Amino acid sequence: MGATPWRLERGAPRLDQHGAEIRTALSAEEQPARIARGTAAGGKRLLAGLRVIDFSWIGAGSYTTKILADLGAEVIKIESSQRMDTLRVTKPFKDGVAGVNRSGYFADRNSSKRSATINVKDERGLRLVKRLIADAHLVSNNFTPGVMDKLGLGYGVLRELRPGLVFASMSMQGASGPAAKDLGYGLTIAALTGFMHLTGLPDREPAGTGTNYPDHIPNPGHAAFAILAALRHQRRSGQGQLIDLAQMEPTLAMLGPTLMNYFVNGVIEQRAGNTHPERAPHGVYRCAGDDRWIAIAVCTDEQWQALAATLALDDKAEWTSQAGRLADRATIDAAISLATAQRDSLELARALQAAKVPCGPVQDARDVLDHDPQLAARGHWVTLDHPEMGPSTYNSAPYRYSHAESAPSSPAPLLGQHTREVCSDLLGLDDDEINQLEQDGVLS
């Protein structure tokens, strides 16, 4: 954070370290302060009125601005047909038909946004984008350091144009240091941070997570948090700033216990498959049917007794304690697998949950979309009518507000769908000017 850098005030507290101090302070109060509850706001969007000029593409950057857009920010995605967002041509495509407006991956990352195709390598296009930025609160990108400067849109230029601007940059390694110019994506980041090293079976090569995990969880979450903090400061003081987020660092934050085990104990953790160092049984077990499985994680001896009773396992004395089960994992896993292979995964999960055994059926996409009662009850899936793909399913936000909306408000935009609208409504261009810019390839 260029203007308001974070600081580490103190280490983690010991248990009840500040208890006496807090209790004394509370007892001195005649009446505890009460938090006033706001009135219902119906369809209010918390970030309504916030304008974002978004140069982000692919995964983490696009997901970050999606979070803002779904909360009501006006996010204008600057695109170009000369160099499209890679996700636009990434599977899966609706009905298996490829097209720049038919990617489900792109759609999921770009709900609630508008798309304007403006060629910023043309001086006229650059001037148009600068005019948009002059009225914006935030500019975001996830390019390698230096790319925005080469385009004439670096922070040094834009802060002269708009002093209160928040400029969020999300490169792989950050804008400084010996590896700042390195180019990478989610899988690269997972390898660099050690995430890959920890995923897989101990006697095999690293398996990875099966997806670009850093793009989906740590990086957009940390970036959105930093942006909201900067916007809060902007609202209070009028001051803008540069946010330099190195995507490697939020991913490292997900590996806290592993890093601490090395810092404190000198232990370099290794791949362990589905096993857990302190829990047994702990794994994924085959169930009846084609590729159906259940995940079971036993934390206490009481849970083990309940699992053994539900599966009618032969109880051995050495298995009644966690230590005994840890020492005999293979035999226990084999016994459990024989029992679960005869059971339906959903029925077994309900039975084990009722017996207070932590478990869950391993669901595929069809199960999650069509058969998960919890997601259905929370209204997680939202159907929006896409201009080309028709009615399409979108994720809602993974949180709910009591007095505001958080679900996507519109489907992902077609390439350049809102170009004329942006040029007319926000830049004041007339039809003749827009037509000429289109003919000259500036709006393409």
Tab-separated table of C-alpha atoms in Angstrom:
chain	number	residue	atom	x	y	z
A	1	MET	CA	0.000	0.000	0.000
A	2	GLY	CA	1.783	3.126	-1.244
A	3	ALA	CA	0.100	5.661	1.064
A	4	THR	CA	-1.032	3.597	4.049
A	5	PRO	CA	1.438	0.714	4.542
A	6	TRP	CA	0.436	-2.051	6.909
A	7	ARG	CA	2.322	-2.601	10.126
A	8	LEU	CA	2.673	-5.492	12.526
A	9	GLU	CA	1.567	-4.119	15.896
A	10	ARG	CA	2.118	-7.189	18.075
A	11	GLY	CA	2.446	-10.942	17.932
A	12	ALA	CA	-0.441	-13.345	18.469
A	13	PRO	CA	-1.755	-13.085	22.062
A	14	ARG	CA	-1.294	-15.735	24.731
A	15	LEU	CA	-4.511	-17.258	26.003
A	16	ASP	CA	-6.319	-14.574	28.084
A	17	GLN	CA	-3.259	-12.292	27.888
A	18	HIS	CA	-5.466	-9.187	27.807
A	19	GLY	CA	-8.408	-10.603	29.755
A	20	ALA	CA	-7.878	-8.654	32.976
A	21	GLU	CA	-7.348	-5.410	31.077
A	22	ILE	CA	-10.530	-5.860	29.047
A	23	ARG	CA	-12.626	-6.958	32.019
A	24	THR	CA	-11.475	-3.919	33.999
A	25	ALA	CA	-12.375	-1.619	31.134
A	26	LEU	CA	-15.801	-3.216	30.763
A	27	SER	CA	-16.587	-3.019	34.470
A	28	ALA	CA	-15.803	0.709	34.422
A	29	GLU	CA	-18.548	1.288	31.845
A	30	GLU	CA	-21.926	2.124	33.351
A	31	GLN	CA	-23.749	0.893	30.252
A	32	PRO	CA	-22.176	-1.198	27.478
A	33	ALA	CA	-22.291	0.492	24.110
A	34	ARG	CA	-24.925	-0.846	21.784
A	35	ILE	CA	-24.561	-1.212	18.041
A	36	ALA	CA	-27.515	0.252	16.211
A	37	ARG	CA	-28.968	-2.087	13.642
A	38	GLY	CA	-29.577	-0.537	10.236
A	39	THR	CA	-32.878	-0.630	8.463
A	40	ALA	CA	-33.526	-3.028	5.639
A	41	ALA	CA	-32.225	-1.741	2.335
A	42	GLY	CA	-33.951	-4.079	-0.104
A	43	GLY	CA	-31.862	-4.429	-3.266
A	44	LYS	CA	-29.082	-2.093	-2.150
A	45	ARG	CA	-25.629	-2.719	-3.630
A	46	LEU	CA	-22.851	-1.831	-1.229
A	47	LEU	CA	-20.429	-0.545	-3.878
A	48	ALA	CA	-22.943	1.340	-6.011
A	49	GLY	CA	-21.367	4.544	-7.339
A	50	LEU	CA	-17.854	3.091	-7.469
A	51	ARG	CA	-16.316	3.175	-10.959
A	52	VAL	CA	-13.576	0.702	-11.875
A	53	ILE	CA	-11.560	0.716	-15.099
A	54	ASP	CA	-10.470	-2.886	-15.355
A	55	PHE	CA	-7.488	-4.053	-17.413
A	56	SER	CA	-7.398	-7.423	-15.623
A	57	TRP	CA	-7.609	-10.636	-17.559
A	58	ILE	CA	-7.466	-14.407	-17.150
A	59	GLY	CA	-7.972	-15.570	-13.533
A	60	ALA	CA	-7.045	-13.750	-10.325
A	61	GLY	CA	-7.421	-10.183	-11.590
A	62	SER	CA	-10.764	-10.835	-13.263
A	63	TYR	CA	-12.090	-12.610	-10.179
A	64	THR	CA	-11.027	-9.670	-7.985
A	65	THR	CA	-13.025	-7.176	-10.037
A	66	LYS	CA	-15.937	-9.625	-10.279
A	67	ILE	CA	-16.196	-9.445	-6.479
A	68	LEU	CA	-16.484	-5.663	-6.758
A	69	ALA	CA	-18.901	-5.799	-9.700
A	70	ASP	CA	-21.266	-8.250	-8.005
A	71	LEU	CA	-21.408	-5.837	-5.051
A	72	GLY	CA	-22.560	-3.019	-7.311
A	73	ALA	CA	-19.388	-1.360	-8.579
A	74	GLU	CA	-19.497	-0.141	-12.176
A	75	VAL	CA	-16.703	-2.240	-13.631
A	76	ILE	CA	-15.751	-1.379	-17.218
A	77	LYS	CA	-13.526	-4.078	-18.670
A	78	ILE	CA	-11.169	-2.622	-21.279
A	79	GLU	CA	-10.600	-5.199	-24.001
A	80	SER	CA	-9.258	-5.449	-27.531
A	81	SER	CA	-10.071	-7.852	-30.346
A	82	GLN	CA	-6.364	-7.711	-31.259
A	83	ARG	CA	-5.408	-9.305	-27.946
A	84	MET	CA	-8.353	-10.887	-26.196
A	85	ASP	CA	-8.598	-12.125	-22.653
A	86	THR	CA	-7.337	-15.729	-22.859
A	87	LEU	CA	-10.347	-16.918	-20.889
A	88	ARG	CA	-12.640	-15.904	-23.751
A	89	VAL	CA	-11.230	-18.774	-25.790
A	90	THR	CA	-10.865	-21.259	-22.922
A	91	LYS	CA	-13.108	-24.307	-22.432
A	92	PRO	CA	-15.761	-25.210	-21.474
A	93	PHE	CA	-17.910	-23.635	-24.193
A	94	LYS	CA	-21.704	-23.542	-24.104
A	95	ASP	CA	-23.083	-26.559	-26.026
A	96	GLY	CA	-19.495	-27.425	-26.983
A	97	VAL	CA	-19.471	-24.647	-29.589
A	98	ALA	CA	-16.337	-22.486	-29.400
A	99	GLY	CA	-16.623	-18.716	-29.548
A	100	VAL	CA	-15.299	-15.565	-27.891
A	101	ASN	CA	-18.628	-15.106	-26.100
A	102	ARG	CA	-19.296	-18.745	-25.198
A	103	SER	CA	-16.719	-19.618	-22.525
A	104	GLY	CA	-18.176	-20.679	-19.210
A	105	TYR	CA	-14.823	-19.985	-17.563
A	106	PHE	CA	-14.827	-16.375	-18.787
A	107	ALA	CA	-18.486	-15.937	-17.845
A	108	ASP	CA	-17.906	-17.065	-14.263
A	109	ARG	CA	-15.089	-14.533	-13.797
A	110	ASN	CA	-16.812	-11.548	-15.396
A	111	SER	CA	-20.413	-11.339	-14.228
A	112	SER	CA	-21.932	-7.899	-13.582
A	113	LYS	CA	-19.294	-6.128	-15.744
A	114	ARG	CA	-19.414	-4.071	-18.939
A	115	SER	CA	-17.008	-4.582	-21.842
A	116	ALA	CA	-15.564	-1.805	-23.994
A	117	THR	CA	-13.130	-2.591	-26.818
A	118	ILE	CA	-10.652	0.280	-27.045
A	119	ASN	CA	-7.236	-0.010	-28.673
A	120	VAL	CA	-4.976	1.865	-26.252
A	121	LYS	CA	-2.009	1.425	-28.607
A	122	ASP	CA	-3.703	4.011	-30.807
A	123	GLU	CA	-3.210	7.523	-29.397
A	124	ARG	CA	-6.924	8.268	-29.817
A	125	GLY	CA	-7.859	5.133	-27.865
A	126	LEU	CA	-5.371	6.020	-25.151
A	127	ARG	CA	-6.939	9.464	-24.800
A	128	LEU	CA	-10.417	7.924	-24.498
A	129	VAL	CA	-9.296	5.550	-21.748
A	130	LYS	CA	-7.592	8.383	-19.872
A	131	ARG	CA	-10.863	10.321	-19.966
A	132	LEU	CA	-12.626	7.319	-18.425
A	133	ILE	CA	-9.957	7.056	-15.730
A	134	ALA	CA	-10.301	10.761	-14.917
A	135	ASP	CA	-13.728	9.985	-13.403
A	136	ALA	CA	-12.842	6.586	-11.914
A	137	HIS	CA	-12.086	5.489	-8.356
A	138	LEU	CA	-9.980	2.442	-9.195
A	139	VAL	CA	-7.797	1.111	-12.007
A	140	SER	CA	-6.814	-2.556	-11.815
A	141	ASN	CA	-4.485	-4.822	-13.760
A	142	ASN	CA	-2.649	-8.110	-13.323
A	143	PHE	CA	0.085	-7.647	-15.918
A	144	THR	CA	3.812	-8.135	-15.437
A	145	PRO	CA	5.373	-4.951	-13.969
A	146	GLY	CA	6.095	-2.378	-16.653
A	147	VAL	CA	3.298	-3.312	-19.076
A	148	MET	CA	0.958	-0.518	-17.980
A	149	ASP	CA	3.841	1.962	-18.200
A	150	LYS	CA	4.558	0.870	-21.779
A	151	LEU	CA	0.907	1.451	-22.621
A	152	GLY	CA	1.136	4.974	-21.227
A	153	LEU	CA	-1.097	4.061	-18.297
A	154	GLY	CA	1.356	3.627	-15.431
A	155	TYR	CA	0.561	4.887	-11.954
A	156	GLY	CA	2.923	7.849	-12.287
A	157	VAL	CA	0.958	9.129	-15.293
A	158	LEU	CA	-2.502	8.376	-13.941
A	159	ARG	CA	-2.031	9.936	-10.512
A	160	GLU	CA	-1.240	13.223	-12.254
A	161	LEU	CA	-4.497	12.840	-14.132
A	162	ARG	CA	-6.492	11.705	-11.063
A	163	PRO	CA	-4.665	12.310	-7.726
A	164	GLY	CA	-7.236	10.398	-5.688
A	165	LEU	CA	-7.015	7.258	-7.845
A	166	VAL	CA	-6.436	3.825	-6.342
A	167	PHE	CA	-4.236	1.807	-8.695
A	168	ALA	CA	-4.141	-1.944	-8.004
A	169	SER	CA	-1.393	-3.992	-9.634
A	170	MET	CA	-1.367	-7.800	-9.264
A	171	SER	CA	1.801	-9.306	-10.750
A	172	MET	CA	3.252	-12.678	-9.862
A	173	GLN	CA	6.260	-11.441	-7.873
A	174	GLY	CA	5.459	-7.785	-7.228
A	175	ALA	CA	7.025	-4.672	-8.725
A	176	SER	CA	10.376	-4.878	-6.930
A	177	GLY	CA	13.019	-7.473	-6.196
A	178	PRO	CA	15.217	-9.753	-8.349
A	179	ALA	CA	12.270	-11.804	-9.700
A	180	ALA	CA	9.890	-8.889	-10.354
A	181	LYS	CA	9.938	-9.352	-14.134
A	182	ASP	CA	9.133	-13.082	-13.999
A	183	LEU	CA	5.945	-14.048	-15.842
A	184	GLY	CA	3.663	-16.679	-14.369
A	185	TYR	CA	0.160	-17.949	-13.761
A	186	GLY	CA	-1.645	-19.931	-11.085
A	187	LEU	CA	0.244	-23.189	-11.645
A	188	THR	CA	3.576	-21.356	-11.670
A	189	ILE	CA	2.717	-19.666	-8.385
A	190	ALA	CA	1.669	-22.990	-6.854
A	191	ALA	CA	5.049	-24.448	-7.781
A	192	LEU	CA	7.102	-21.488	-6.545
A	193	THR	CA	5.376	-21.375	-3.154
A	194	GLY	CA	5.707	-25.091	-2.405
A	195	PHE	CA	1.983	-25.710	-2.825
A	196	MET	CA	2.680	-28.290	-5.545
A	197	HIS	CA	5.309	-30.007	-3.409
A	198	LEU	CA	2.708	-30.783	-0.749
A	199	THR	CA	-0.025	-32.204	-2.996
A	200	GLY	CA	0.028	-35.848	-4.029
A	201	LEU	CA	1.104	-39.235	-2.782
A	202	PRO	CA	4.427	-39.597	-0.948
A	203	ASP	CA	5.893	-42.086	-3.444
A	204	ARG	CA	4.900	-40.161	-6.571
A	205	GLU	CA	5.606	-36.845	-8.271
A	206	PRO	CA	3.655	-33.776	-7.069
A	207	ALA	CA	0.072	-33.940	-8.327
A	208	GLY	CA	-1.002	-30.310	-7.899
A	209	THR	CA	-4.536	-29.275	-7.038
A	210	GLY	CA	-6.080	-29.962	-10.445
A	211	THR	CA	-6.685	-26.258	-11.002
A	212	ASN	CA	-4.970	-22.873	-10.746
A	213	TYR	CA	-5.747	-22.684	-7.037
A	214	PRO	CA	-3.936	-19.352	-6.407
A	215	ASP	CA	-6.206	-17.714	-9.010
A	216	HIS	CA	-9.386	-18.779	-7.254
A	217	ILE	CA	-8.900	-18.292	-3.514
A	218	PRO	CA	-5.872	-16.501	-2.027
A	219	ASN	CA	-5.068	-13.873	-4.637
A	220	PRO	CA	-8.497	-12.412	-5.496
A	221	GLY	CA	-9.489	-12.539	-1.828
A	222	HIS	CA	-6.404	-10.670	-0.617
A	223	ALA	CA	-6.551	-8.225	-3.531
A	224	ALA	CA	-10.207	-7.358	-2.930
A	225	PHE	CA	-9.457	-6.793	0.763
A	226	ALA	CA	-6.556	-4.457	-0.052
A	227	ILE	CA	-8.659	-2.555	-2.594
A	228	LEU	CA	-11.551	-2.066	-0.173
A	229	ALA	CA	-9.148	-0.800	2.495
A	230	ALA	CA	-7.642	1.690	0.020
A	231	LEU	CA	-11.086	2.815	-1.153
A	232	ARG	CA	-12.143	3.366	2.450
A	233	HIS	CA	-9.090	5.592	2.937
A	234	GLN	CA	-9.863	7.323	-0.371
A	235	ARG	CA	-13.420	8.065	0.755
A	236	ARG	CA	-12.241	9.512	4.080
A	237	SER	CA	-9.238	11.507	2.894
A	238	GLY	CA	-9.515	11.903	-0.882
A	239	GLN	CA	-6.071	10.325	-1.120
A	240	GLY	CA	-5.321	7.628	-3.698
A	241	GLN	CA	-2.460	5.159	-3.726
A	242	LEU	CA	-0.695	2.315	-5.473
A	243	ILE	CA	-1.397	-1.243	-4.335
A	244	ASP	CA	1.430	-3.580	-5.320
A	245	LEU	CA	0.252	-7.149	-4.739
A	246	ALA	CA	2.669	-10.006	-5.435
A	247	GLN	CA	0.471	-13.031	-6.107
A	248	MET	CA	3.102	-15.365	-4.695
A	249	GLU	CA	2.699	-13.859	-1.230
A	250	PRO	CA	-1.047	-14.450	-0.606
A	251	THR	CA	-0.507	-18.047	-1.727
A	252	LEU	CA	2.287	-18.421	0.834
A	253	ALA	CA	-0.171	-17.175	3.461
A	254	MET	CA	-2.264	-20.310	2.812
A	255	LEU	CA	0.678	-22.459	3.919
A	256	GLY	CA	1.089	-20.969	7.393
A	257	PRO	CA	1.250	-24.241	9.392
A	258	THR	CA	3.700	-25.783	6.922
A	259	LEU	CA	5.983	-22.754	7.037
A	260	MET	CA	5.809	-22.539	10.833
A	261	ASN	CA	6.705	-26.214	11.134
A	262	TYR	CA	9.944	-25.401	9.348
A	263	PHE	CA	10.586	-22.067	11.128
A	264	VAL	CA	10.005	-23.535	14.588
A	265	ASN	CA	10.895	-27.221	14.252
A	266	GLY	CA	13.115	-27.408	11.158
A	267	VAL	CA	10.708	-29.933	9.612
A	268	ILE	CA	10.216	-29.864	5.830
A	269	GLU	CA	6.784	-31.368	5.312
A	270	GLN	CA	6.316	-33.914	2.528
A	271	ARG	CA	3.418	-35.140	0.426
A	272	ALA	CA	1.100	-37.314	2.491
A	273	GLY	CA	-1.833	-38.075	0.197
A	274	ASN	CA	-5.063	-37.928	2.176
A	275	THR	CA	-3.535	-38.864	5.531
A	276	HIS	CA	-3.454	-36.500	8.511
A	277	PRO	CA	-0.651	-36.485	11.112
A	278	GLU	CA	-3.037	-36.585	14.074
A	279	ARG	CA	-6.254	-38.146	12.764
A	280	ALA	CA	-7.140	-41.651	11.657
A	281	PRO	CA	-8.986	-42.798	9.708
A	282	HIS	CA	-8.684	-39.787	7.423
A	283	GLY	CA	-9.190	-40.341	3.716
A	284	VAL	CA	-11.440	-40.784	0.696
A	285	TYR	CA	-13.108	-44.172	0.264
A	286	ARG	CA	-14.830	-45.767	-2.722
A	287	CYS	CA	-18.593	-46.248	-2.574
A	288	ALA	CA	-21.097	-48.149	-4.710
A	289	GLY	CA	-21.534	-46.909	-8.270
A	290	ASP	CA	-19.286	-45.478	-10.944
A	291	ASP	CA	-16.551	-43.253	-9.480
A	292	ARG	CA	-18.481	-42.487	-6.285
A	293	TRP	CA	-16.554	-41.768	-3.086
A	294	ILE	CA	-16.917	-40.469	0.451
A	295	ALA	CA	-14.456	-38.396	2.518
A	296	ILE	CA	-14.197	-39.345	6.199
A	297	ALA	CA	-12.152	-37.538	8.861
A	298	VAL	CA	-12.230	-39.036	12.380
A	299	CYS	CA	-11.012	-36.631	15.067
A	300	THR	CA	-11.949	-38.379	18.328
A	301	ASP	CA	-12.276	-41.862	19.744
A	302	GLU	CA	-16.037	-41.306	20.080
A	303	GLN	CA	-16.294	-40.586	16.365
A	304	TRP	CA	-14.352	-43.768	15.646
A	305	GLN	CA	-16.790	-45.832	17.703
A	306	ALA	CA	-19.700	-44.295	15.790
A	307	LEU	CA	-18.023	-44.983	12.431
A	308	ALA	CA	-17.204	-48.571	13.371
A	309	ALA	CA	-20.797	-49.160	14.476
A	310	THR	CA	-22.294	-47.634	11.319
A	311	LEU	CA	-20.034	-49.674	9.038
A	312	ALA	CA	-20.181	-52.800	11.241
A	313	LEU	CA	-16.383	-52.965	11.443
A	314	ASP	CA	-14.683	-55.598	13.574
A	315	ASP	CA	-13.362	-53.672	16.575
A	316	LYS	CA	-9.787	-54.406	17.585
A	317	ALA	CA	-8.488	-53.268	20.946
A	318	GLU	CA	-5.519	-51.402	19.453
A	319	TRP	CA	-7.851	-49.414	17.193
A	320	THR	CA	-9.901	-47.893	20.011
A	321	SER	CA	-7.289	-45.181	20.572
A	322	GLN	CA	-6.178	-42.569	18.067
A	323	ALA	CA	-2.551	-43.655	18.579
A	324	GLY	CA	-3.427	-47.226	17.657
A	325	ARG	CA	-5.227	-46.147	14.525
A	326	LEU	CA	-2.362	-43.901	13.469
A	327	ALA	CA	-0.034	-46.893	13.712
A	328	ASP	CA	-2.311	-49.176	11.685
A	329	ARG	CA	-3.677	-46.855	8.983
A	330	ALA	CA	-3.361	-49.262	6.062
A	331	THR	CA	-5.300	-52.085	7.711
A	332	ILE	CA	-8.044	-49.740	8.880
A	333	ASP	CA	-8.362	-48.065	5.482
A	334	ALA	CA	-8.682	-51.468	3.816
A	335	ALA	CA	-11.454	-52.491	6.231
A	336	ILE	CA	-13.321	-49.225	5.723
A	337	SER	CA	-13.017	-49.463	1.927
A	338	LEU	CA	-14.563	-52.943	1.941
A	339	ALA	CA	-17.524	-51.627	3.919
A	340	THR	CA	-18.072	-48.340	2.048
A	341	ALA	CA	-17.856	-50.050	-1.361
A	342	GLN	CA	-21.250	-51.593	-0.646
A	343	ARG	CA	-22.942	-48.323	0.326
A	344	ASP	CA	-24.414	-45.389	-1.597
A	345	SER	CA	-22.274	-42.304	-0.911
A	346	LEU	CA	-25.180	-39.946	-0.184
A	347	GLU	CA	-27.022	-42.412	2.031
A	348	LEU	CA	-23.835	-43.265	3.914
A	349	ALA	CA	-22.960	-39.594	4.381
A	350	ARG	CA	-26.386	-38.920	5.906
A	351	ALA	CA	-26.013	-41.886	8.256
A	352	LEU	CA	-22.525	-40.878	9.387
A	353	GLN	CA	-23.467	-37.231	9.810
A	354	ALA	CA	-26.393	-38.321	11.991
A	355	ALA	CA	-23.871	-40.265	14.091
A	356	LYS	CA	-21.708	-37.104	14.315
A	357	VAL	CA	-18.883	-38.462	12.180
A	358	PRO	CA	-17.279	-35.729	10.005
A	359	CYS	CA	-17.768	-36.776	6.389
A	360	GLY	CA	-19.057	-35.719	3.020
A	361	PRO	CA	-19.849	-37.349	-0.316
A	362	VAL	CA	-17.377	-36.532	-3.096
A	363	GLN	CA	-19.598	-34.649	-5.516
A	364	ASP	CA	-19.151	-33.995	-9.224
A	365	ALA	CA	-20.406	-30.900	-11.061
A	366	ARG	CA	-23.825	-32.451	-11.662
A	367	ASP	CA	-24.261	-33.222	-7.957
A	368	VAL	CA	-23.256	-29.705	-6.908
A	369	LEU	CA	-25.574	-28.042	-9.418
A	370	ASP	CA	-28.607	-30.313	-9.256
A	371	HIS	CA	-28.562	-32.288	-6.029
A	372	ASP	CA	-26.952	-30.257	-3.237
A	373	PRO	CA	-29.763	-29.201	-0.872
A	374	GLN	CA	-27.574	-26.775	1.098
A	375	LEU	CA	-26.523	-24.758	-1.956
A	376	ALA	CA	-30.106	-24.798	-3.199
A	377	ALA	CA	-31.442	-23.566	0.148
A	378	ARG	CA	-28.973	-20.668	0.171
A	379	GLY	CA	-29.797	-19.709	-3.412
A	380	HIS	CA	-26.186	-20.123	-4.435
A	381	TRP	CA	-26.914	-20.684	-8.123
A	382	VAL	CA	-28.197	-17.727	-10.136
A	383	THR	CA	-29.593	-18.023	-13.664
A	384	LEU	CA	-28.893	-15.037	-15.917
A	385	ASP	CA	-29.888	-14.640	-19.552
A	386	HIS	CA	-26.692	-14.240	-21.569
A	387	PRO	CA	-27.087	-12.487	-24.957
A	388	GLU	CA	-25.480	-15.378	-26.865
A	389	MET	CA	-25.503	-18.392	-24.539
A	390	GLY	CA	-29.029	-17.864	-23.273
A	391	PRO	CA	-30.023	-18.782	-19.696
A	392	SER	CA	-26.773	-19.627	-17.917
A	393	THR	CA	-25.869	-20.604	-14.371
A	394	TYR	CA	-23.597	-18.371	-12.274
A	395	ASN	CA	-22.120	-18.667	-8.796
A	396	SER	CA	-23.521	-16.223	-6.305
A	397	ALA	CA	-21.111	-14.625	-3.850
A	398	PRO	CA	-20.006	-16.989	-1.039
A	399	TYR	CA	-21.493	-14.651	1.569
A	400	ARG	CA	-24.869	-13.073	2.295
A	401	TYR	CA	-25.637	-9.612	3.660
A	402	SER	CA	-28.664	-8.926	5.816
A	403	HIS	CA	-29.300	-5.532	4.197
A	404	ALA	CA	-27.720	-5.674	0.742
A	405	GLU	CA	-27.488	-7.771	-2.399
A	406	SER	CA	-24.396	-9.784	-3.283
A	407	ALA	CA	-25.509	-11.989	-6.197
A	408	PRO	CA	-24.434	-11.210	-9.789
A	409	SER	CA	-26.668	-8.570	-11.348
A	410	SER	CA	-25.986	-9.267	-15.035
A	411	PRO	CA	-24.328	-11.952	-17.184
A	412	ALA	CA	-20.791	-11.681	-18.481
A	413	PRO	CA	-20.559	-9.196	-21.351
A	414	LEU	CA	-20.073	-9.942	-25.019
A	415	LEU	CA	-16.742	-8.732	-26.406
A	416	GLY	CA	-17.199	-4.976	-26.796
A	417	GLN	CA	-20.903	-5.170	-25.953
A	418	HIS	CA	-20.941	-1.801	-24.191
A	419	THR	CA	-18.393	0.116	-26.276
A	420	ARG	CA	-20.866	2.484	-27.935
A	421	GLU	CA	-22.768	2.925	-24.685
A	422	VAL	CA	-19.603	3.853	-22.773
A	423	CYS	CA	-18.431	6.228	-25.498
A	424	SER	CA	-21.819	7.919	-25.706
A	425	ASP	CA	-22.918	8.046	-22.068
A	426	LEU	CA	-19.572	8.523	-20.312
A	427	LEU	CA	-17.413	10.227	-22.937
A	428	GLY	CA	-20.086	12.274	-24.702
A	429	LEU	CA	-19.212	11.107	-28.225
A	430	ASP	CA	-21.892	11.349	-30.903
A	431	ASP	CA	-22.759	8.608	-33.401
A	432	ASP	CA	-20.613	10.054	-36.185
A	433	GLU	CA	-17.544	10.167	-33.923
A	434	ILE	CA	-18.140	6.636	-32.692
A	435	ASN	CA	-18.654	5.327	-36.235
A	436	GLN	CA	-15.415	6.917	-37.398
A	437	LEU	CA	-13.441	5.466	-34.486
A	438	GLU	CA	-14.918	2.042	-35.255
A	439	GLN	CA	-13.931	2.336	-38.918
A	440	ASP	CA	-10.397	3.346	-37.932
A	441	GLY	CA	-10.047	0.315	-35.624
A	442	VAL	CA	-9.759	2.398	-32.474
A	443	LEU	CA	-12.902	0.833	-30.974
A	444	SER	CA	-12.102	-2.776	-31.748
